[in-house]
Short mmCIF file of C-alpha atoms in Angstrom, two decimals:
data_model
loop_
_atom_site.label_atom_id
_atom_site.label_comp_id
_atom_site.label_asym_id
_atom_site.label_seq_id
_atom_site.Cartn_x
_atom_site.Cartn_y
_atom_site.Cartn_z
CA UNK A 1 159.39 154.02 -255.31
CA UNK A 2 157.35 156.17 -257.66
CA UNK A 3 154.54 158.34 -256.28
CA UNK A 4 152.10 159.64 -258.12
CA UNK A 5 150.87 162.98 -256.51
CA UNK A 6 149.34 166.47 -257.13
CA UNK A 7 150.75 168.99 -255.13
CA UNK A 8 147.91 170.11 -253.64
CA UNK A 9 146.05 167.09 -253.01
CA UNK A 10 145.46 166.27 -249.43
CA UNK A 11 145.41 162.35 -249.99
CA UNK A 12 148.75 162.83 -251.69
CA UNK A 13 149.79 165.29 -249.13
CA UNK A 14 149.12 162.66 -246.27
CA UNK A 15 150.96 159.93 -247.96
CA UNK A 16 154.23 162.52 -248.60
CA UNK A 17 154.04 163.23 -244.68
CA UNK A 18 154.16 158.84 -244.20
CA UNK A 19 156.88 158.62 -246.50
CA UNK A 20 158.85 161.20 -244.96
CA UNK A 21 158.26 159.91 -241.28
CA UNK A 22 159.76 156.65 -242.32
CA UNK A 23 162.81 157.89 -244.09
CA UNK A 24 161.76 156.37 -247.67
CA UNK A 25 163.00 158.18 -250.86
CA UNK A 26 160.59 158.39 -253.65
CA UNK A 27 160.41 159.68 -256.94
CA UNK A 28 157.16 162.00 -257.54
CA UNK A 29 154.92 161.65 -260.63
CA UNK A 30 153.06 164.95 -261.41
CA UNK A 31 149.04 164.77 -261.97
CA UNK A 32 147.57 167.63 -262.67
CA UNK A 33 143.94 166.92 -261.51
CA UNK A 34 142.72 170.46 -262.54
CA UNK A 35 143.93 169.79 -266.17
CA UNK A 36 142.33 166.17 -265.65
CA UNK A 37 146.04 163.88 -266.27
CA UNK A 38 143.84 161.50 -264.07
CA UNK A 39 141.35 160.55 -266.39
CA UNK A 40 144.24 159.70 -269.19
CA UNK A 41 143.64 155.93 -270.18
CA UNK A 42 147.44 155.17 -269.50
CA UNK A 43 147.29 156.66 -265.78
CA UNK A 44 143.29 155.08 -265.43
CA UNK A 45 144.34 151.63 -266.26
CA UNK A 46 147.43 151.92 -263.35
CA UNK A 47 144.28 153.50 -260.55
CA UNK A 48 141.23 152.52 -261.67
CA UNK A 49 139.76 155.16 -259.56
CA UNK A 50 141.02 157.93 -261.44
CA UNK A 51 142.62 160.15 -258.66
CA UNK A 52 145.77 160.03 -256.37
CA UNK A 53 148.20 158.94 -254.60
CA UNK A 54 149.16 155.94 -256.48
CA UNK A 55 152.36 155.05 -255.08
CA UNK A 56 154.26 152.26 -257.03
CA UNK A 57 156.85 149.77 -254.87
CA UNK A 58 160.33 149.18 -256.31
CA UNK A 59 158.82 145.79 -257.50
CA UNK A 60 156.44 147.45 -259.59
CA UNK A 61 153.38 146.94 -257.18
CA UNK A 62 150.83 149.43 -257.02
CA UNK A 63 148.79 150.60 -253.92
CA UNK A 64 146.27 152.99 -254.08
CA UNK A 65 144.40 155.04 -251.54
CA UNK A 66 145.97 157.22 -249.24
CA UNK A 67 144.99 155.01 -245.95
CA UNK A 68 145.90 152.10 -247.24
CA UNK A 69 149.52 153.16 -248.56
CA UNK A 70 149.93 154.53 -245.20
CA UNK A 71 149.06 151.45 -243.14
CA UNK A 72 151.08 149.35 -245.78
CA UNK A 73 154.05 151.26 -244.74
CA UNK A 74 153.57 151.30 -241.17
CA UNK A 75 153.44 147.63 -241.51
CA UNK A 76 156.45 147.08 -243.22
CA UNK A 77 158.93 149.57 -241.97
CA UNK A 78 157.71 149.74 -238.41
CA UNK A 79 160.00 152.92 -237.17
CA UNK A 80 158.74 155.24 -236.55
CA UNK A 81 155.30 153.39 -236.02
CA UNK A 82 152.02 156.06 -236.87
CA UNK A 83 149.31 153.66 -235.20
CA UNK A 84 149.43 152.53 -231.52
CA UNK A 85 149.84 149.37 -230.70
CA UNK A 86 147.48 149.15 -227.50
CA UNK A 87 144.02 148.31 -228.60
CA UNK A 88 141.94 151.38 -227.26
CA UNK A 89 144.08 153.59 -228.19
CA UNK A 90 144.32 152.84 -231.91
CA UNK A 91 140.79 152.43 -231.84
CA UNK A 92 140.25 156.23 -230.25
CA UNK A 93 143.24 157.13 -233.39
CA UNK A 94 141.03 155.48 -235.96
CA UNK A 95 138.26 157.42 -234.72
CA UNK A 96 139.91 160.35 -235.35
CA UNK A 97 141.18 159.23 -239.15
CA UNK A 98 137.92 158.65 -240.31
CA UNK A 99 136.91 161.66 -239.23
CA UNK A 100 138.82 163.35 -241.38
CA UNK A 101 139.25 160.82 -244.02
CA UNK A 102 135.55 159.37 -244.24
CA UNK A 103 133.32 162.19 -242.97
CA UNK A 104 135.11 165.67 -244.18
CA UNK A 105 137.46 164.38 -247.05
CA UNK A 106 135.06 162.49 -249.17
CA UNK A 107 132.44 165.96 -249.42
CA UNK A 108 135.22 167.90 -249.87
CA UNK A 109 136.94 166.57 -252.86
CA UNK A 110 137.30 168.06 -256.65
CA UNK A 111 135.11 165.04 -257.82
CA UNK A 112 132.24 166.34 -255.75
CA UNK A 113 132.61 170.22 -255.84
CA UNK A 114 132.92 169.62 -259.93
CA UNK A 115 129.67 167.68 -259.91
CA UNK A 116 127.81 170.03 -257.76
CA UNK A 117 128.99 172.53 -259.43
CA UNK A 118 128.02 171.15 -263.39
CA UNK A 119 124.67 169.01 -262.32
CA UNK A 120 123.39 170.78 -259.09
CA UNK A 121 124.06 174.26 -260.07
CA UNK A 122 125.95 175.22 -257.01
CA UNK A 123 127.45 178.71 -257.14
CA UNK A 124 131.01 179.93 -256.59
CA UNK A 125 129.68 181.57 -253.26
CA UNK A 126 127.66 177.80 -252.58
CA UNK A 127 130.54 175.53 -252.78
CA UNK A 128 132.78 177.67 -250.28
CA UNK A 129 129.75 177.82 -247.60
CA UNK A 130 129.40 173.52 -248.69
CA UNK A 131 133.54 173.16 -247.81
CA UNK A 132 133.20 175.27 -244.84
CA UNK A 133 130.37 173.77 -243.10
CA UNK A 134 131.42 169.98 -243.38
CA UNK A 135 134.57 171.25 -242.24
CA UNK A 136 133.37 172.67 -239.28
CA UNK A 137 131.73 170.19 -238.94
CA UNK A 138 134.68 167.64 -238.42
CA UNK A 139 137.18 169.85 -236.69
CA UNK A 140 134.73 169.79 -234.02
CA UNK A 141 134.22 166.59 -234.10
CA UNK A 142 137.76 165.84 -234.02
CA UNK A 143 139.10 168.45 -231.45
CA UNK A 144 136.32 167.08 -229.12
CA UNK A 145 138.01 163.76 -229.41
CA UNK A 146 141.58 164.50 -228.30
CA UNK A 147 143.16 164.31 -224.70
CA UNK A 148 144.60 166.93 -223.03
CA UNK A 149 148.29 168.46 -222.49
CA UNK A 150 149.97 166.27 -225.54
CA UNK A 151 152.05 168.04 -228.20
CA UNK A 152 150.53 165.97 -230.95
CA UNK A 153 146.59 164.83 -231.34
CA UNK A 154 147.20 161.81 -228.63
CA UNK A 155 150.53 161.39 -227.61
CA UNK A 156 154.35 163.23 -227.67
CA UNK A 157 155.12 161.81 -231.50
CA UNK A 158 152.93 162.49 -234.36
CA UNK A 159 151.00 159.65 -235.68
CA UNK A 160 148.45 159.06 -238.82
CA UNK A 161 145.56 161.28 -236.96
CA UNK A 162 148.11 164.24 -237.15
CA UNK A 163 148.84 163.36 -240.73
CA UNK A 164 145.36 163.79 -241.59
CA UNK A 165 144.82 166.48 -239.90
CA UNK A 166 147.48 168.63 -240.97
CA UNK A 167 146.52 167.94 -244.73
CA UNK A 168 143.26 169.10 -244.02
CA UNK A 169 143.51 171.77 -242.77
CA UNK A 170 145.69 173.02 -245.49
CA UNK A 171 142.65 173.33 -247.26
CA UNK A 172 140.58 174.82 -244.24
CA UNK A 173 143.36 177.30 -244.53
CA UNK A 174 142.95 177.57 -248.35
CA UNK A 175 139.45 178.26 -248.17
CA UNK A 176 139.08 180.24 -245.41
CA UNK A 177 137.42 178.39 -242.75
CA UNK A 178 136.86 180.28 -239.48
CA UNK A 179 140.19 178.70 -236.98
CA UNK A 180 139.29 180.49 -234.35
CA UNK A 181 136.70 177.63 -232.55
CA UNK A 182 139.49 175.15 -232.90
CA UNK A 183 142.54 176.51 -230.98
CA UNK A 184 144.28 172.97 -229.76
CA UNK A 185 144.21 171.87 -233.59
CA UNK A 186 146.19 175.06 -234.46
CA UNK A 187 148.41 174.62 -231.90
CA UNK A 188 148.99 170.91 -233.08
CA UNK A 189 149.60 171.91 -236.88
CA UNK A 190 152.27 174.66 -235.20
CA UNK A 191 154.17 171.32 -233.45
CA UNK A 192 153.81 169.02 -236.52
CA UNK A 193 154.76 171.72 -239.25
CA UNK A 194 157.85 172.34 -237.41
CA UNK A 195 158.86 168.67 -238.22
CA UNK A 196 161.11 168.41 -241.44
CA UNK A 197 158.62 165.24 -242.44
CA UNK A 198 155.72 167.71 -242.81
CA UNK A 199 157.67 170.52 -243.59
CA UNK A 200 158.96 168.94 -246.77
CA UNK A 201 155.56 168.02 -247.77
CA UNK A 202 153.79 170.86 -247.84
CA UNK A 203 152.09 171.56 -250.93
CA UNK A 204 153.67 174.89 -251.89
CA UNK A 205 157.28 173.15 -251.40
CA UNK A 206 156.37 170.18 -254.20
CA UNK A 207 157.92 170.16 -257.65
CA UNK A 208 154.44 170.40 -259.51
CA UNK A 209 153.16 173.44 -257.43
CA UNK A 210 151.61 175.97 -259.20
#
């Protein structure tokens, strides 16, 4: 398998973390989405949506979006599985996905800070207080979601909640977003990180990192 990635990318970075879990090997394709590699006809006609992880199957198959790879390989190499299989409980896990992957991800992306940034006029000093305040926003959100006295978001094992999580708040990390409200998250990061799966994914330990 072939995955195309950029190294600090936290839809790439989640996708890494599945691929690790399950024991897959995979080759990584470099894009550099700062120097714009994404918008290159050759790499825009294999994701039409001009961004990563594309992750290409032995077969030559191509999947694209970082929830969708994820739950493509959860379905077909079931061990170690990252969704529950109990009804409620993936439903309270899904919860928690989307609301990292729908509500803080998608106003958090380089697609959106570049356009508010060249159309809206938003200052250096703008966009950090716009990525710090939707972030907030969903760690609290989140945190308030999770039970109490498990090592990982809801259970003993990480699943795809903690693999969002994790990549996100690399960049809460990166752009200094103000921890100290959501203790339990930090203390889940400090479980998964010492997992060789997210370890070895980690942006700064990628071949295209910067």
């Amino acid at each position: 398998m072939k995955l195309y990635s950029y190294w600090r990318s936290t839809t790439s970075y989640r996708v890494r973390i599945a691929l690790n879990l399950k024991g897959l090997s995979y080759e990584t394709s470099p894009v550099n989405l700062v120097a714009g590699e994404q918008r290159a006809p050759d790499y825009a006609a294999l994701n039409p949506g001009k961004g990563v992880p594309t992750l290409v199957l032995g077969d030559g198959t191509v999947l694209t979006q970082s929830l969708a790879i994820i739950e493509y390989l959860d379905a077909t190499v079931p061990e170690p599985p990252l969704l529950p299989t109990d009804p409620l409980m993936r439903a309270r896990v899904q919860a928690a996905v989307q609301t990292i992957a729908m509500d803080i991800h998608p106003v958090n992306n380089l697609k959106v800070m570049t356009y508010l940034k060249a159309h809206m006029g938003l200052t250096a000093d703008g966009q950090l207080d716009w990525f710090r305040h939707w972030m907030t926003e969903g760690f609290a959100a989140y945190q308030a979601m999770l039970p109490k006295g498990t090592a990982f978001s809801f259970g003993e094992t990480p699943d795809l909640a903690d693999i969002c999580l994790v990549a996100q708040l690399y960049n809460a990390h990166r752009w200094g977003v103000d921890m100290s409200p959501f203790p339990r998250l930090l203390e889940i990061e400090e479980c998964a990180l010492s997992v060789a799966a997210f370890n070895d994914a980690r942006p700064q330990n990628q071949p295209d990192a910067a």
